[in-house]
Coordinates of C-alpha atoms and ligand atoms in Angstrom, one line a residue:
M1 CA 4.8 43.5 25.2
T2 CA 3.2 40.2 23.5
Y3 CA 5.2 38.2 21.2
A4 CA 2.6 38.9 18.5
D5 CA 3.9 42.6 19.1
Q6 CA 7.3 42.1 18.7
I7 CA 7.4 40.3 15.1
K8 CA 7.9 43.0 12.8
T9 CA 10.8 41.2 10.6
V10 CA 12.3 38.2 10.6
K11 CA 15.2 39.2 13.0
D12 CA 11.9 39.3 15.6
Y13 CA 10.9 36.2 14.3
V14 CA 14.2 34.0 15.3
R15 CA 14.4 35.5 18.6
L16 CA 11.3 33.5 19.4
P17 CA 11.9 31.2 22.4
F18 CA 12.4 27.9 21.5
L19 CA 9.7 25.4 21.6
Y20 CA 10.0 21.9 23.4
D21 CA 6.7 20.6 24.0
H22 CA 6.9 18.8 20.2
W23 CA 8.7 15.8 18.6
Y24 CA 11.9 16.5 16.9
V25 CA 14.6 14.0 14.9
A26 CA 17.1 14.0 17.1
G27 CA 19.3 11.5 14.4
F28 CA 19.6 8.3 12.5
K29 CA 19.2 5.2 14.3
D30 CA 22.5 4.0 13.4
E31 CA 24.3 6.5 15.0
F32 CA 23.8 5.4 18.4
D33 CA 25.2 2.4 20.1
R34 CA 27.0 1.1 23.3
T35 CA 29.6 4.4 23.3
P36 CA 27.4 7.3 24.9
K37 CA 27.3 10.2 22.6
A38 CA 26.6 13.8 23.1
R39 CA 24.1 16.1 20.6
T40 CA 22.8 19.4 21.6
L41 CA 19.2 20.0 20.8
L42 CA 17.3 23.3 21.3
E43 CA 20.2 24.5 23.5
R44 CA 20.3 21.1 25.8
S45 CA 23.3 19.1 25.9
L46 CA 22.0 15.0 25.9
V47 CA 23.6 12.1 26.3
F48 CA 22.3 9.0 23.8
Y49 CA 23.2 5.4 24.4
R50 CA 21.8 1.8 23.5
S51 CA 20.9 -0.5 26.9
E52 CA 22.3 -4.1 26.5
A53 CA 18.9 -5.1 24.9
G54 CA 19.2 -2.5 22.4
E55 CA 16.8 0.1 23.8
L56 CA 18.0 3.9 23.0
L57 CA 18.3 5.9 26.4
V58 CA 18.4 9.6 26.0
F59 CA 19.2 11.8 29.4
Q60 CA 20.4 15.1 30.2
N61 CA 24.2 15.3 29.6
R62 CA 25.2 16.6 33.2
C63 CA 26.0 14.4 35.9
L64 CA 24.2 15.2 38.8
H65 CA 27.2 16.1 41.1
R66 CA 29.6 18.8 39.4
S67 CA 28.0 18.9 35.7
F68 CA 30.5 16.5 34.5
P69 CA 29.4 15.4 30.7
L70 CA 28.2 11.6 30.8
S71 CA 28.6 11.3 26.9
E72 CA 32.3 11.3 28.8
S73 CA 31.7 8.4 30.8
K74 CA 31.2 4.9 30.8
L75 CA 28.9 2.1 30.7
E76 CA 29.0 -0.7 33.0
G77 CA 26.2 -3.2 31.8
D78 CA 23.4 -1.0 31.6
E79 CA 24.6 1.6 34.2
L80 CA 26.4 4.6 33.2
V81 CA 29.4 5.6 35.5
C82 CA 30.4 9.3 35.6
R83 CA 34.2 9.2 34.9
Y84 CA 34.6 12.1 37.4
H85 CA 33.7 10.6 40.6
G86 CA 31.9 7.4 39.6
I87 CA 28.1 8.4 40.7
R88 CA 26.1 5.6 38.9
Y89 CA 22.7 6.1 37.2
D90 CA 20.0 3.4 36.1
T91 CA 18.4 3.2 32.7
E92 CA 15.7 5.1 34.3
G93 CA 18.3 8.0 35.2
A94 CA 18.0 7.0 38.9
V95 CA 21.3 7.0 41.0
T96 CA 22.3 3.6 42.2
R97 CA 25.6 4.0 43.9
V98 CA 27.3 7.2 45.1
P99 CA 31.1 6.2 46.0
C100 CA 32.1 7.4 49.5
Q101 CA 29.0 7.3 51.2
A102 CA 26.2 4.5 52.2
H103 CA 23.1 6.4 51.5
V104 CA 21.8 6.5 47.9
P105 CA 19.9 9.7 46.8
N106 CA 16.7 9.9 45.5
R107 CA 17.5 11.6 42.5
K108 CA 17.2 11.2 38.7
L109 CA 18.8 12.6 35.4
R110 CA 15.9 14.0 33.2
K111 CA 15.1 11.3 30.5
Y112 CA 13.8 12.2 26.9
P113 CA 11.2 9.9 25.3
V114 CA 12.3 8.8 22.1
K115 CA 10.5 6.6 19.2
E116 CA 12.4 5.0 16.4
V117 CA 10.6 5.2 12.9
G118 CA 11.8 4.4 9.4
P119 CA 15.8 5.4 9.6
F120 CA 15.2 8.1 12.3
V121 CA 15.2 8.9 15.8
F122 CA 12.4 11.2 17.2
I123 CA 12.3 13.1 20.4
W124 CA 10.0 14.6 22.6
M125 CA 11.7 17.6 24.4
G126 CA 8.8 18.9 26.6
E127 CA 8.1 16.5 30.1
A128 CA 8.1 13.1 29.8
D129 CA 4.4 12.7 31.4
D130 CA 2.9 15.2 29.7
P131 CA -0.5 13.7 28.3
R132 CA -0.2 15.7 25.0
K133 CA 2.9 13.8 24.3
E134 CA 1.2 10.5 22.0
E135 CA -1.2 12.8 20.3
K136 CA 1.5 15.1 19.1
F137 CA 3.5 12.8 17.5
V138 CA 3.9 13.3 13.6
K139 CA 2.7 10.1 12.0
L140 CA 5.0 9.3 9.0
P141 CA 3.8 6.0 7.8
F142 CA 5.4 5.8 4.7
L143 CA 8.9 5.7 6.3
E144 CA 8.4 2.3 7.2
D145 CA 5.8 1.1 4.4
P146 CA 7.5 -1.8 2.0
S147 CA 6.2 -0.4 -0.8
F148 CA 7.8 2.8 -0.3
R149 CA 12.0 3.7 -0.9
T150 CA 13.0 6.1 1.1
V151 CA 16.4 7.7 0.6
S152 CA 17.7 10.6 3.6
D153 CA 20.6 12.6 4.6
V154 CA 21.8 15.6 7.1
V155 CA 23.3 18.8 6.8
E156 CA 24.4 21.4 9.4
L157 CA 22.9 24.5 8.8
K158 CA 24.6 27.4 10.2
S159 CA 21.7 29.6 10.7
N160 CA 18.1 29.6 12.9
Y161 CA 15.8 26.6 12.0
L162 CA 12.9 28.9 11.2
L163 CA 15.0 30.8 8.4
M164 CA 14.7 27.2 6.9
Q165 CA 11.0 26.7 7.6
E166 CA 10.1 29.9 6.0
N167 CA 12.1 28.8 2.8
L168 CA 10.0 25.3 2.9
N169 CA 6.8 27.1 2.9
D170 CA 7.8 29.4 0.2
L171 CA 8.1 27.7 -3.2
T172 CA 8.5 31.1 -5.0
H173 CA 12.1 30.9 -4.7
F174 CA 12.5 27.8 -6.7
S175 CA 12.6 30.0 -10.0
Y176 CA 15.5 32.1 -8.4
L177 CA 17.8 30.4 -5.8
H178 CA 17.3 26.9 -7.8
R179 CA 17.1 28.0 -11.3
D180 CA 20.4 26.8 -12.4
S181 CA 20.6 23.5 -10.4
F182 CA 16.9 22.5 -11.3
G183 CA 16.7 24.4 -14.4
I184 CA 13.3 26.0 -13.0
D185 CA 12.8 29.2 -14.6
D186 CA 9.7 32.0 -14.1
S187 CA 7.4 30.1 -15.7
F188 CA 7.1 27.9 -12.6
L189 CA 5.5 31.1 -10.8
D190 CA 2.8 30.9 -13.6
N191 CA 1.6 27.5 -11.9
E192 CA -1.8 27.4 -9.9
R193 CA -0.9 28.1 -6.4
V194 CA -2.8 26.8 -4.0
I195 CA -2.6 27.6 -0.1
E196 CA -5.5 25.4 2.1
K197 CA -6.1 25.0 5.6
T198 CA -6.1 21.2 6.0
P199 CA -6.2 19.2 9.5
E200 CA -2.5 19.1 9.1
G201 CA -1.9 22.9 9.4
I202 CA -1.2 25.4 6.0
H203 CA -0.6 23.4 3.1
C204 CA 0.7 25.5 0.1
K205 CA 1.4 24.2 -3.1
H206 CA 2.1 24.4 -7.0
I207 CA 0.1 22.6 -9.5
A208 CA 1.9 21.5 -12.4
Y209 CA 0.8 19.7 -15.7
F210 CA 3.2 17.6 -18.1
D211 CA 2.7 15.7 -21.6
G212 CA 3.8 12.4 -20.5
P213 CA 6.6 10.6 -17.9
A214 CA 9.8 12.3 -19.4
A215 CA 8.5 15.5 -19.3
A216 CA 7.5 15.0 -15.9
Q217 CA 10.9 14.0 -15.2
L218 CA 9.7 10.3 -14.2
P219 CA 12.2 7.2 -14.0
P220 CA 11.7 4.6 -17.1
D221 CA 10.1 2.3 -14.7
V222 CA 7.1 3.9 -14.5
H223 CA 6.9 5.3 -18.5
P224 CA 4.7 2.2 -20.1
M225 CA 2.3 2.8 -17.4
L226 CA 2.1 6.8 -18.0
E227 CA 2.7 7.1 -21.7
G228 CA 0.5 9.4 -23.9
Q229 CA -1.0 10.6 -20.7
K230 CA -1.4 14.6 -19.2
L231 CA 0.3 14.3 -16.0
E232 CA -0.7 16.6 -12.8
K233 CA 2.3 17.2 -10.5
W234 CA 1.9 19.1 -7.2
D235 CA 4.7 20.7 -5.4
G236 CA 4.3 21.8 -1.7
G237 CA 4.1 21.2 1.5
T238 CA 2.8 22.1 5.4
A239 CA 4.8 22.7 8.5
V240 CA 3.5 20.1 10.5
S241 CA 5.0 21.0 13.7
P242 CA 8.0 23.8 14.7
G243 CA 10.8 21.0 13.4
I244 CA 9.1 18.9 10.8
F245 CA 7.9 20.2 7.3
K246 CA 6.1 17.4 5.5
G247 CA 6.6 18.1 1.8
Y248 CA 4.5 16.6 -0.6
A249 CA 5.0 15.9 -4.5
P250 CA 2.6 13.6 -5.8
V251 CA 1.7 12.9 -9.8
F252 CA -1.3 12.0 -10.8
Y253 CA -2.2 9.8 -13.5
T254 CA -5.3 7.6 -14.7
D255 CA -5.0 4.2 -14.1
K256 CA -6.0 1.4 -16.2
D257 CA -9.6 1.3 -15.0
G258 CA -10.2 5.2 -15.5
K259 CA -9.4 6.2 -12.2
R260 CA -7.5 8.9 -11.0
A261 CA -4.3 7.4 -9.1
A262 CA -1.0 8.8 -7.5
L263 CA 2.5 8.3 -7.7
E264 CA 3.3 9.6 -3.8
S265 CA 6.5 10.9 -3.1
F266 CA 6.8 12.6 0.4
V267 CA 9.9 15.2 0.8
M268 CA 10.5 15.3 4.6
H269 CA 12.2 18.0 6.1
Y270 CA 13.6 17.8 10.0
L271 CA 14.9 20.8 11.4
T272 CA 15.9 20.5 14.8
P273 CA 17.5 23.6 16.4
E274 CA 20.8 23.4 18.3
T275 CA 21.5 26.9 19.0
R276 CA 19.8 30.2 18.1
S277 CA 22.1 30.5 15.0
T278 CA 23.0 26.5 14.5
S279 CA 20.3 23.9 13.7
H280 CA 20.6 20.0 12.4
Y281 CA 18.6 19.5 9.1
W282 CA 17.7 15.7 8.5
W283 CA 15.8 15.3 5.4
S284 CA 14.3 12.2 3.6
I285 CA 12.4 11.5 -0.1
S286 CA 9.9 8.3 0.1
N287 CA 8.3 7.7 -3.3
N288 CA 6.3 4.0 -3.8
Y289 CA 7.5 3.9 -7.5
A290 CA 10.5 2.4 -9.1
I291 CA 11.8 1.2 -5.6
E292 CA 13.8 -1.4 -7.3
N293 CA 15.7 1.3 -9.4
D294 CA 19.0 1.9 -7.3
E295 CA 20.2 4.1 -10.1
Y296 CA 17.5 6.5 -10.0
Y297 CA 17.2 6.7 -5.9
A298 CA 21.0 7.5 -5.7
A299 CA 20.4 10.2 -8.6
V300 CA 17.6 11.5 -6.5
K301 CA 19.5 11.7 -3.5
Q302 CA 22.3 13.9 -5.4
F303 CA 19.9 15.9 -6.7
A304 CA 18.2 16.7 -3.7
N305 CA 21.7 17.7 -2.1
V306 CA 22.5 19.9 -4.6
G307 CA 19.0 22.3 -4.1
F308 CA 19.3 21.9 -0.2
E309 CA 23.2 23.3 -0.3
E310 CA 21.6 26.4 -1.9
D311 CA 18.8 26.8 0.6
L312 CA 21.5 26.4 3.0
W313 CA 23.8 28.6 1.7
A314 CA 20.6 31.2 1.5
C315 CA 19.6 30.7 5.1
E316 CA 23.3 31.0 6.2
N317 CA 24.1 34.3 4.6
M318 CA 20.9 35.7 5.7
Q319 CA 21.7 34.7 9.4
N320 CA 25.1 36.3 8.9
L321 CA 23.7 40.1 7.7
L322 CA 21.2 39.1 10.8
D323 CA 24.2 38.6 13.2
N324 CA 26.1 41.6 12.1
D325 CA 24.2 44.3 9.9
R326 CA 22.7 46.5 12.9
I327 CA 20.8 48.9 10.4
E328 CA 16.8 49.0 11.4
F329 CA 14.6 48.2 8.7
E330 CA 10.9 47.0 7.7
E331 CA 10.4 44.3 5.6
M332 CA 9.2 44.5 2.4
V333 CA 6.0 42.1 1.7
I334 CA 5.3 41.0 -1.3
A335 CA 2.4 38.6 -2.9
G336 CA 4.8 35.4 -2.7
D337 CA 4.7 35.8 1.1
Q338 CA 1.6 34.5 1.4
A339 CA 2.5 31.0 3.1
G340 CA 5.2 32.1 4.9
M341 CA 3.4 34.7 6.8
L342 CA 0.5 32.4 7.5
F343 CA 3.6 29.8 9.0
R344 CA 4.6 32.6 11.2
K345 CA 1.2 33.1 12.3
V346 CA 1.1 29.0 13.1
M347 CA 4.4 29.4 14.7
L348 CA 3.0 32.4 17.1
D349 CA 0.3 30.3 17.9
W350 CA 2.7 27.8 18.8
V351 CA 4.8 29.7 20.9
Q352 CA 1.8 31.4 22.5
T353 CA 0.4 28.2 23.6
E354 CA 3.6 26.9 25.1
H355 CA 5.0 30.5 26.7
G356 CA 1.8 32.6 27.1
A357 CA 1.2 35.8 25.3
G358 CA 4.6 37.2 26.1
P359 CA 7.5 38.0 28.1
A360 CA 6.9 40.3 31.0
D361 CA 7.9 44.0 29.9
Ligands
FES1 S1 31.1 15.1 38.7 FE1 30.0 13.0 37.9 S2 30.3 11.9 40.0 FE2 30.9 13.8 40.0
FE2_2 FE1 14.7 25.5 -1.7

């Protein structure tokens, strides 16, 4: 049976195999230091630590001898020394010494490539020498662009990561799940909804118009520039990889030369499975306006977390039913599902590229 035949409901969809040949976020840069730290990503336990020169190193978290967790071990200089019987590993993961024997086996821990960008560590979960690795890296230049200001946070999600990817691909839930917190009502559903294929993937956006900057909830810093203008705001985004949803929420205005210009806003969601039913969920919002306004960015962070808590609550409740309710059912598909259904197809393509058409019966 192919994977395509198996996806009838979300319950089948969350059982799809994990996708290792992609980049995911592994953590915040400042979480990792000279103390080895364990983190499970895509059902693999990994150990993270920094070399004396500050390079971040990531290996499988199991000693090659008896599976002792290396995260419970010690660094001596740049060598990781297993706390159980003292086997030592260098910064490439190669064994350099085995106590009680002169012979040093030619064995290595699996090492995972990482990149540090903005506040985040990105990790490649595939084979380290995979030639597609660089081209698959999702570039997010605004995370390091000094004309942007970024706020970020992390929450632990007690559901499969794909439930949240579906949530992000579907903006129609704004009017109900976020009605009280964001003050959005049914009128949001009357906005023009555009779904298009871009080089990054399936992009779904809602377009709304506001009379002036206050109506668009923009900070006072930009009001003088925008007063009296009709502003166009997009809310939308694209799943650019299995674990990265790139939200895009610009506000378009007319600049002093009469040209269309944008206040940029990237609302990023980084979903990294931990297990089948738990996920790490980092997020960041990067805007290129009001960047000196600390109060505004504190409010943005607080506001975002309130909304994300509602999404978490929804996904965790659905996961609970998927785990415990045995009834067989067919999902009803509605018009608002269009972007979500297209995302399922993209997901299926990624699964088939990595795992083939499907498991043998
Ligand atoms: S388990 Fe690590 S040296 Fe024995
Ligand atoms: Fe939401």
